[in-house]
């Protein structure tokens, strides 16, 4: 039996396989070297970058919830310049597509960063995070208003020749409207989903558990919402979908692909099992074999038909 | 490494009501582990609890390929962990973090607050092996807490132990920092000043509540001795990827930066830690 | 030590205690008689009623998800007339406040039902479900557009002299706007939250697990979202909040009350532990004792201060 | 009732690879349980899995206060259940549902498909006790499936057993419905017609895949004998509150309505069930 064909064309990229790691959960590609090296993945997405360095939110930043976790890291990152000088050189050497994830608090932030990010700098694509719910001021509204989402994406597209992936927030009434907006803004792909806005309270201290009060809910708990959004968006747009949200086991990844995701991204799953992406890839291979599918591409949207 | 290791024993430490446990695990991690490092444990087979639990390595036995973890049942994760019986396999990620620095000569004083003694135990054993003069200063609420937190294991090491309890039920009545202060003064008289002695002849390692570690740090810096502290933060990845566990550090110029407790720590030099950082 | 005072004034009602059961999870008050009798509760909420009888959705209607469950019952119910004839007489005899939950697909539906529901008919209040996400057509939009939510509530208020509780959908960008809208429409209280819209796929059959494709996500998985919404709404409106969403243990109930809920409602928790509301009540009593609070009312919004 | 009952044994049934288990639980439920009823089990201590699992009562022993459950490991819930060791307590809700109707005389034929034999076992035992003539018609994929699904327990009952397997590895090669058909014809010749006999002298109870139960229903109705079937649906509450487990029924006038498998069932009269309902 021939090996399952994992090659995954996506937004102009040719990924080795459909496994990607989520921004903010896989560091800058070195942290998981021993357990799940970047080389084994289709692509890696680095921690969200902002124009200026950020110390992020005070502690505590994370807490566990049933089947999930809340995080309020607050976009701690070295800033674009430091990223380009100190991190990019090593990332460039990786035989794997590297996706940079950018966050901003004004269209100018995104534009400024996009200008510095071109195909010659060794990155594969830009994932535009218009949805990180952890930052108290701004951020949120790009991700919840179709018009401004469209503008940000269009502005970024104008500045860079890299493929642009729009990462959408699930904290909206109509995810389809958001997806259509970024598609019309020129997005080459969409990432679904970012975290759900949540919070939890420490009943002993009688105050919010996270220093930031609100945090982003991730993990298996949100998977049914993520799969639903992938399903809805897959019916509404032409651009490919990177599915994420609570993928822990290979069955979860297959669920996203059957719903219409061309690739899947592992986030919180990395924390549960540092080898998760590899285990999942092996599982997808088994599943394709068992179901007589020559390529993992054949899974995409199968449940829609 | 990421590996399933077998539970050799998982027994009650002291009296059951304090919920202290001693967990011995067999496997190759014992070869790699150094004092001050920790393992990130999967406590159950399901998605609840979802995240791993960080536990310090309290004893390392490379010969028998065994590591010992001492833990207190705090919530549902450690509660579930306490159900793991001998023969059962637990998935471990580790050893993680940078351990304590082990001086090659001189004196090493260990200052523990409550269950902060757990990680220090492995350090004490290694330091004794190295032939250092090791002392333990250990403070807790009362006698039973200290007894249930492994006092017997410490006594086996056969090194001078100075105890303090809030209720005076054993050792000196009061805080461990008061105990430490006396000895620091005494030591100052009896021995060369830090300045005189080229490289430090005395090093301190502390673990306990933040307030206590901060106090110990101040005391040691005033006395001129280097001090290391072992910090705790909530953790998700344990590998430096999620930025959930950061601590705020500052250099001599007062320039602040974040460091990751899981990767750059859990042990830090006392003077670089910004205690109760506002940002 | 005097017993903890559980009396809970809410939307003009005087509840024995702050424990309520969620619509659709406690039947019509008889099913749990042996385990958690209505008499022990502050109030019970009956299954959603529509003007006409409904057979509901085809099967399967429910499936489990990590820390939660999806349901697509599709508002199976006997219809208003049958409810009034066959169910109400027995419910009237209960020494507990009975809240009727009504659902409709047009303002007229709600108006028609409200007209037949007056204080003399032995019910304590009307909970207006403008958010049940299970019905393919309609339903959804009342719960996601502030203007129409306001209209429905105002229309219902005009027709009935019973207290009106607006039950909001979490599937919105701005829950605060929805809460303000129903408050301005005259709602006497808000129930937060209904289920999150989700789905799951059976990877063996390669099609959606639920016959209805989409279902409502409930259970502990959604609690962080529910607590966050209660927290936000408590800061924005004057009317009391009934908090619900993943309450299983008493700690969860306390969390909702600390966030600002005047009462809590148990849904999926009944399935996990048929005695859940009683266990939770006992736990709240313990907690109040331990913290020297004379009344459970003292818990409300404590974490906000 | 809602009660913690102790696991007496939880052992592999037949060969391990088929994942069949026999679970014996001690407690007062044995006093109340009737054949065809089920219990709603909490399989683990955490929120994953969240919901209870419905399992039929396969044997009832009021004297020893024991009920026996037979189950197949299907997914994570039953997998977790299989880990429960003797002495451990499991939280049970039950006995739930209405059981089979037990005729006070005449013949009772049991028709089982695969693990559909589980709930019928309790019925067979009760019917024998009542002095009825009981026969079992049991079809499965192959010999090993039947053996691992409690064939030995059935043989202990000492009643006529007629087996069929798809691969002919034991009993008649083919479907259990073919087996049943032969006996129904034979019986028709040998004994009074249903019409003649005032009240039915033969009753049938079936449990298995829906298609099989539908076929058995058709066969029995044609022959004129009453038939009961035991249905399965996904359940949340188990008490008739959530409406997750409904089945569609119709009366003589073809008027359809919903019934709850957990509360009104799981046993229904074959003729009232609308098989593969479109609505
Ligand atoms: C580097 C390190 C070493 C540690 N070594 C030990 C040890 O040797 N012995 C011991 O008993 N405990 C140790 N702890 C604390 C231990 O990790 C927590 O007590 C444990 O995670 C609590 O889990 P739980 O589910 O029982 O409690 P819960 O309160 O239910 O846990 C809920 C969540 O909060 C996290 N959490 C709760 N308390 C702590 C804490 N103090 N530190 C970090 N995360 C926490 C849990 O990991 C979990 O994600 C250590 C912590 C760290 C960071
Ligand atoms: C009235 C009744 C009696 C039953 N008696 C028995 C018995 O005696 N022996 C036995 O082995 N099995 C029996 N079953 C089936 C048994 O309940 C399921 O196999 C079990 O719930 C599967 O759980 P799981 O977590 O292992 O599988 P999973 O597939 O992981 O379960 C996921 C979810 O689907 C539900 N589910 C999956 N399969 C079924 C099913 N066939 N019926 C109902 N819910 C299901 C589970 O309860 C859970 O909520 C019975 C079911 C019903 C309704
Ligand atoms: C600790 C943490 C940090 C994250 N940081 C970012 C980020 O910087 N930028 C971003 O777009 N998403 C970020 N996310 C969201 C994830 O990329 C992902 O969209 C989300 O967690 C859902 O996937 P999961 O459930 O598999 O984790 C972060 C998530 C977590 C848990
Ligand atoms: C099986 C089921 C049926 C439900 N039916 C209704 C309904 O008829 N009307 C309504 O307003 N909400 C309905 N709900 C939503 C619940 O009332 C509640 O708002 C939601 O489940 C969140 O609470 P929980 O997580 O505690 O279950 C239903 C929920 C479930 C699980
Ligand atoms: S736990 Fe993730 S960075 Fe430390
Ligand atoms: S399982 Fe809830 S009604 Fe049957």
PDB file of C-alpha atoms in Angstrom, chain B residues 6 92 115 119 158 161 180 212:
ATOM      1  CA  UNK B   6       5.993   3.116  36.909  1.00  0.00           C
ATOM      2  CA  UNK B  92       6.057  12.340  33.000  1.00  0.00           C
ATOM      3  CA  UNK B 115       6.439  22.262  52.085  1.00  0.00           C
ATOM      4  CA  UNK B 119      12.812  20.494  46.497  1.00  0.00           C
ATOM      5  CA  UNK B 158      22.146  13.239  59.182  1.00  0.00           C
ATOM      6  CA  UNK B 161      18.512  20.719  61.305  1.00  0.00           C
ATOM      7  CA  UNK B 180      18.263  32.316  60.151  1.00  0.00           C
ATOM      8  CA  UNK B 212       9.529  34.317  53.202  1.00  0.00           C
TER       9      UNK B 212
END
